[in-house]
Amino acid sequence: MTSTAPPRATPQSPAADPPPAPAGRPRLQHTTTAALRTVVPLLVVVVALSLYTNSQNAAFLSEANLQNVLSQVAVLGILAAGQTFLLIGGQMDLSVGSLASLVGVVAARQFAAGWSDVAVIAFGLALGATVGLVWGLVVAFLDVPPFILTLGGLSVFASLALVLSDNTPVPVASGLDSWGFGEWAGVRAPVVFLVVVVLLAGVVLHLTRFGRTTFALGSSRQTTFLAGIPVRRHVVLLFVGNSTLAAFAGLVLMARLASGDPRAGSGLELAVIAVTVLGGAALSGGRGTMVGTVLGVLVFGVISASLTFLQVPGAYQELVSGGILILAVTVTAAADARVARGRGAGRASAVRSAVRASTDPLLRRPSRRDADPPD
């Protein structure tokens, strides 16, 4: 008695996995629509909260207060721009807030020592880039999880900032005054910095090869590697860019406060993750837009300003901020689960079709008994 071996799937067989699609230009319109679907319900709440706050205090929607709100979220927006690249690329950095504080303290000490503005800016950006280089090399070549690595960096940078400042803000008599209090065409300098950063970041993310590679890396690291893209180098560049923006945000924050406060960036790590995810970025990578990130920043800023105008105690403000983070993670996790279920259903359907196509000829083939019936 002989057994018939099951047919093997050839490269052209439906049972074989389809070749990975080449990484092309991401569909900006589709991804932006997805981000807006995530943010629009929150925008409705924000508009309602803004109108209610303005009814209690007519100064809320004034031009001066709107400038204040944008100035307050400028540092958060700059940090979120860098974090958007990391999350889309499948990475994460929890040390950006403490790094911004450390850069601010170092810059304040340098101004006190008589350094020039250019020297302080160059040193601060170089410090941030160096930190990003270290993070990128460790993550890319040693496969250390970025969450654990940067969580340790958060504690290290926060401690260094406290040590260098003797646990007190370092005053800045003069230095980068125009960064914190200057205006260009009637717009405050921090807002100008925010607009320039998000515009440049948006162009790089959505209109360049670097951005397309970032999307591909977050979607499938293995496929990106098989496509001949230097994955490790790209991971290093993502961390360098993110930490450099964190250092720049630290300089802007120091200029706004006119001091190097070692605790100025405390809590910004969670806020950055919250607004980025609120804007549609996936914690699993491969999805996000700069437009969505900006909307997430605005949502967070308006809510914080409304709570302040309504004289809500600070403890409750932290409660609301934490609730936003929980909501953001829940929404993105649900979206990722839906995508995963859709992909799983598609693969299961393909397998069923392949099995049916390979077995139907065997079922339809007449047996010897059917062909030669007994007399």
CSV table of N, CA and C in Angstrom, one decimal, residues 19 67 70 88 158-159 169 177 206 283 302 323 325:
chain,number,residue,atom,x,y,z
A,19,PRO,N,5.8,37.8,-1.5
A,19,PRO,CA,7.0,38.5,-1.2
A,19,PRO,C,6.7,39.9,-0.6
A,67,GLN,N,-1.4,82.7,22.9
A,67,GLN,CA,0.1,82.8,22.8
A,67,GLN,C,0.8,82.1,23.9
A,70,LEU,N,0.4,78.3,23.5
A,70,LEU,CA,1.4,77.8,22.5
A,70,LEU,C,2.8,77.8,23.0
A,88,ILE,N,7.5,55.6,15.4
A,88,ILE,CA,7.2,55.1,14.1
A,88,ILE,C,8.2,54.0,13.7
A,158,ALA,N,18.6,62.9,35.5
A,158,ALA,CA,17.9,63.6,36.6
A,158,ALA,C,18.9,63.8,37.8
A,159,SER,N,19.6,62.8,38.1
A,159,SER,CA,20.6,62.9,39.2
A,159,SER,C,21.7,63.8,38.9
A,169,PRO,N,17.6,75.8,41.2
A,169,PRO,CA,17.7,76.4,39.9
A,169,PRO,C,18.9,77.3,39.7
A,177,ASP,N,18.2,85.4,25.7
A,177,ASP,CA,17.0,86.1,26.1
A,177,ASP,C,15.9,86.1,25.0
A,206,HIS,N,7.7,62.6,5.9
A,206,HIS,CA,6.7,62.2,4.9
A,206,HIS,C,7.2,62.3,3.4
A,283,LEU,N,2.5,52.4,19.3
A,283,LEU,CA,3.6,52.0,20.2
A,283,LEU,C,4.3,50.8,19.6
A,302,VAL,N,-4.3,72.6,25.6
A,302,VAL,CA,-5.6,73.3,25.9
A,302,VAL,C,-6.2,72.7,27.2
A,323,GLY,N,-4.7,60.2,33.1
A,323,GLY,CA,-5.9,59.6,32.5
A,323,GLY,C,-5.7,59.7,30.9
A,325,LEU,N,-2.9,59.7,29.3
A,325,LEU,CA,-2.0,58.7,28.9
A,325,LEU,C,-2.6,57.3,28.8
